[in-house]
C-alpha positions as a Python dict, from the first residue, in 0.01 Angstrom:
ca = {
    (1, 'M'): (0, 0, 0),
    (2, 'L'): (278, 248, 93),
    (3, 'H'): (455, 158, -236),
    (4, 'N'): (149, 232, -435),
    (5, 'M'): (120, 582, -253),
    (6, 'K'): (478, 663, -343),
    (7, 'I'): (412, 580, -708),
    (8, 'L'): (101, 786, -716),
    (9, 'L'): (283, 1074, -550),
    (10, 'F'): (576, 1060, -787),
    (11, 'I'): (334, 1052, -1088),
    (12, 'W'): (136, 1347, -951),
    (13, 'F'): (472, 1538, -903),
    (14, 'L'): (577, 1470, -1265),
    (15, 'I'): (244, 1584, -1390),
    (16, 'F'): (249, 1895, -1175),
    (17, 'S'): (606, 1976, -1269),
    (18, 'Y'): (530, 1938, -1640),
    (19, 'T'): (214, 2165, -1632),
    (20, 'T'): (375, 2432, -1417),
    (21, 'R'): (669, 2447, -1659),
    (22, 'I'): (437, 2475, -1955),
    (23, 'S'): (213, 2738, -1793),
    (24, 'T'): (501, 2960, -1693),
    (25, 'S'): (645, 2969, -2054),
    (26, 'L'): (333, 3047, -2241),
    (27, 'D'): (394, 3426, -2259),
    (28, 'T'): (757, 3423, -2357),
    (29, 'L'): (992, 3324, -2639),
    (30, 'A'): (1357, 3261, -2564),
    (31, 'V'): (1645, 3301, -2805),
    (32, 'G'): (1614, 3039, -3082),
    (33, 'E'): (1244, 2963, -2987),
    (34, 'S'): (962, 3017, -3233),
    (35, 'I'): (595, 2987, -3276),
    (36, 'K'): (435, 2886, -3604),
    (37, 'D'): (99, 2955, -3752),
    (38, 'G'): (-164, 2777, -3529),
    (39, 'E'): (44, 2833, -3217),
    (40, 'T'): (11, 3141, -2986),
    (41, 'L'): (165, 3317, -2683),
    (42, 'V'): (-80, 3412, -2414),
    (43, 'S'): (-18, 3679, -2159),
    (44, 'S'): (27, 3551, -1797),
    (45, 'N'): (-324, 3622, -1687),
    (46, 'G'): (-475, 3498, -2017),
    (47, 'I'): (-602, 3849, -2128),
    (48, 'I'): (-399, 3898, -2449),
    (49, 'E'): (-279, 3666, -2722),
    (50, 'V'): (-26, 3696, -3004),
    (51, 'G'): (-34, 3474, -3305),
    (52, 'F'): (-139, 3442, -3675),
    (53, 'F'): (-476, 3542, -3801),
    (54, 'S'): (-675, 3617, -4112),
    (55, 'P'): (-911, 3912, -4110),
    (56, 'Q'): (-1286, 3820, -4053),
    (57, 'N'): (-1503, 3852, -4355),
    (58, 'S'): (-1200, 3847, -4592),
    (59, 'T'): (-1234, 3669, -4925),
    (60, 'Q'): (-851, 3606, -4930),
    (61, 'R'): (-672, 3382, -4682),
    (62, 'L'): (-385, 3628, -4618),
    (63, 'R'): (-228, 3577, -4280),
    (64, 'Y'): (-98, 3839, -4032),
    (65, 'L'): (102, 3836, -3704),
    (66, 'G'): (-114, 4020, -3450),
    (67, 'I'): (-211, 4080, -3095),
    (68, 'W'): (-566, 4048, -2984),
    (69, 'Y'): (-789, 4032, -2673),
    (70, 'R'): (-822, 3657, -2596),
    (71, 'N'): (-1172, 3631, -2471),
    (72, 'V'): (-1348, 3902, -2676),
    (73, 'S'): (-1581, 3807, -2962),
    (74, 'P'): (-1556, 3903, -3244),
    (75, 'L'): (-1178, 3887, -3275),
    (76, 'T'): (-1049, 4230, -3169),
    (77, 'V'): (-687, 4275, -3316),
    (78, 'V'): (-505, 4568, -3155),
    (79, 'W'): (-171, 4539, -3326),
    (80, 'V'): (-35, 4388, -3651),
    (81, 'A'): (336, 4339, -3729),
    (82, 'N'): (318, 4268, -4106),
    (83, 'N'): (23, 4498, -4206),
    (84, 'E'): (218, 4602, -4522),
    (85, 'K'): (329, 4254, -4625),
    (86, 'P'): (86, 3964, -4545),
    (87, 'L'): (184, 3599, -4557),
    (88, 'Q'): (10, 3415, -4852),
    (89, 'D'): (-54, 3099, -4645),
    (90, 'K'): (-16, 2935, -4311),
    (91, 'S'): (356, 2897, -4332),
    (92, 'G'): (452, 3178, -4093),
    (93, 'V'): (702, 3142, -3817),
    (94, 'L'): (787, 3407, -3544),
    (95, 'R'): (1136, 3350, -3414),
    (96, 'L'): (1355, 3536, -3170),
    (97, 'N'): (1707, 3525, -3305),
    (98, 'E'): (2039, 3533, -3115),
    (99, 'K'): (2060, 3920, -3157),
    (100, 'G'): (1730, 3965, -2975),
    (101, 'I'): (1538, 4051, -3290),
    (102, 'L'): (1188, 3909, -3359),
    (103, 'L'): (1170, 3775, -3713),
    (104, 'L'): (856, 3676, -3906),
    (105, 'L'): (954, 3427, -4170),
    (106, 'N'): (765, 3276, -4460),
    (107, 'D'): (782, 2929, -4612),
    (108, 'V'): (1124, 2984, -4773),
    (109, 'N'): (1268, 3149, -4464),
    (110, 'S'): (1255, 3496, -4606),
    (111, 'T'): (1203, 3774, -4352),
    (112, 'I'): (864, 3929, -4391),
    (113, 'W'): (894, 4152, -4089),
    (114, 'S'): (1144, 4214, -3809),
    (115, 'S'): (1160, 4416, -3497),
    (116, 'K'): (1422, 4670, -3440),
    (117, 'I'): (1619, 4685, -3119),
    (118, 'S'): (1772, 5011, -2972),
    (119, 'S'): (2080, 4858, -2828),
    (120, 'L'): (2205, 4521, -2727),
    (121, 'E'): (2362, 4477, -2389),
    (122, 'E'): (2678, 4267, -2382),
    (123, 'N'): (2653, 3914, -2248),
    (124, 'S'): (2278, 3939, -2201),
    (125, 'T'): (2007, 3682, -2292),
    (126, 'Q'): (1691, 3833, -2451),
    (127, 'I'): (1338, 3711, -2431),
    (128, 'A'): (1034, 3824, -2613),
    (129, 'Q'): (732, 3847, -2366),
    (130, 'L'): (367, 3925, -2413),
    (131, 'L'): (239, 4136, -2125),
    (132, 'D'): (-122, 4157, -1994),
    (133, 'S'): (-121, 4526, -2104),
    (134, 'G'): (-102, 4409, -2463),
    (135, 'N'): (260, 4518, -2510),
    (136, 'F'): (483, 4270, -2684),
    (137, 'V'): (843, 4343, -2557),
    (138, 'V'): (1191, 4219, -2603),
    (139, 'K'): (1409, 4255, -2308),
    (140, 'N'): (1698, 4119, -2109),
    (141, 'R'): (1579, 3800, -1933),
    (142, 'R'): (1700, 3927, -1597),
    (143, 'E'): (1522, 4275, -1635),
    (144, 'T'): (1242, 4311, -1394),
    (145, 'D'): (1157, 4683, -1483),
    (146, 'Q'): (885, 4660, -1755),
    (147, 'D'): (991, 5008, -1880),
    (148, 'R'): (1332, 4891, -1964),
    (149, 'C'): (1305, 4698, -2295),
    (150, 'L'): (1501, 4673, -2612),
    (151, 'W'): (1190, 4685, -2838),
    (152, 'Q'): (818, 4710, -2767),
    (153, 'S'): (499, 4684, -2986),
    (154, 'F'): (368, 4997, -2809),
    (155, 'D'): (622, 5207, -2989),
    (156, 'Y'): (451, 5105, -3311),
    (157, 'P'): (73, 5155, -3240),
    (158, 'G'): (-189, 5047, -3489),
    (159, 'D'): (-540, 5184, -3520),
    (160, 'T'): (-633, 5087, -3167),
    (161, 'L'): (-492, 5272, -2863),
    (162, 'M'): (-447, 5059, -2558),
    (163, 'S'): (-392, 5180, -2196),
    (164, 'G'): (-15, 5249, -2152),
    (165, 'I'): (55, 5364, -2512),
    (166, 'I'): (219, 5695, -2515),
    (167, 'V'): (129, 5887, -2824),
    (168, 'F'): (339, 6186, -2930),
    (169, 'I'): (171, 6424, -3155),
    (170, 'I'): (399, 6670, -3327),
    (171, 'V'): (235, 6963, -3497),
    (172, 'K'): (451, 7148, -3747),
    (173, 'F'): (355, 7489, -3879),
    (174, 'E'): (535, 7631, -4179),
    (175, 'L'): (442, 7906, -4408),
    (176, 'G'): (338, 7781, -4748),
    (177, 'L'): (287, 7422, -4629),
    (178, 'T'): (-34, 7310, -4813),
    (179, 'Q'): (-4, 6924, -4799),
    (180, 'P'): (53, 6705, -4492),
    (181, 'Q'): (378, 6515, -4466),
    (182, 'K'): (201, 6173, -4428),
    (183, 'V'): (-113, 6075, -4595),
    (184, 'G'): (-365, 5867, -4405),
    (185, 'M'): (-679, 5865, -4176),
    (186, 'Y'): (-595, 5950, -3823),
    (187, 'S'): (-835, 6009, -3529),
    (188, 'I'): (-816, 6034, -3157),
}
């Protein structure tokens, strides 16, 4: 009887260790890790998700890498990485390379989109982490300050403003300027 209890306790410990390890790594990518189309990262409290999607009501099956609210219907995408260059199929892979750069690759390993980092600290190990705020960040693994990141999606807002995004509006007045510098629809 005691032998059976030890076996059951050991099996429970293995299952608990395995599920704990999985649940703590769902919001991050380490260097060399990737997610492919059909896989997602989920923020620690399950609020936000990053992965591949096709726009609803679209006749084409173009694929985008985006961030959305996880439990909101219909799908509410708040940020898109490759808005200008969609994937043509479900071959997309998001990878964090050894330089701490997020790469979105297609079926022939061509880079469709990449993050830019401000500076790389010597002898540091980067991770990409999806925060509950909706911010997708690349930072030093040991960094605890959420404001100290090498790259963040909040620096490249889409058409949805989220709490925590700082928007700088620069108004430039010049005599004789009749056309705006950037063409597009903007509203606040």
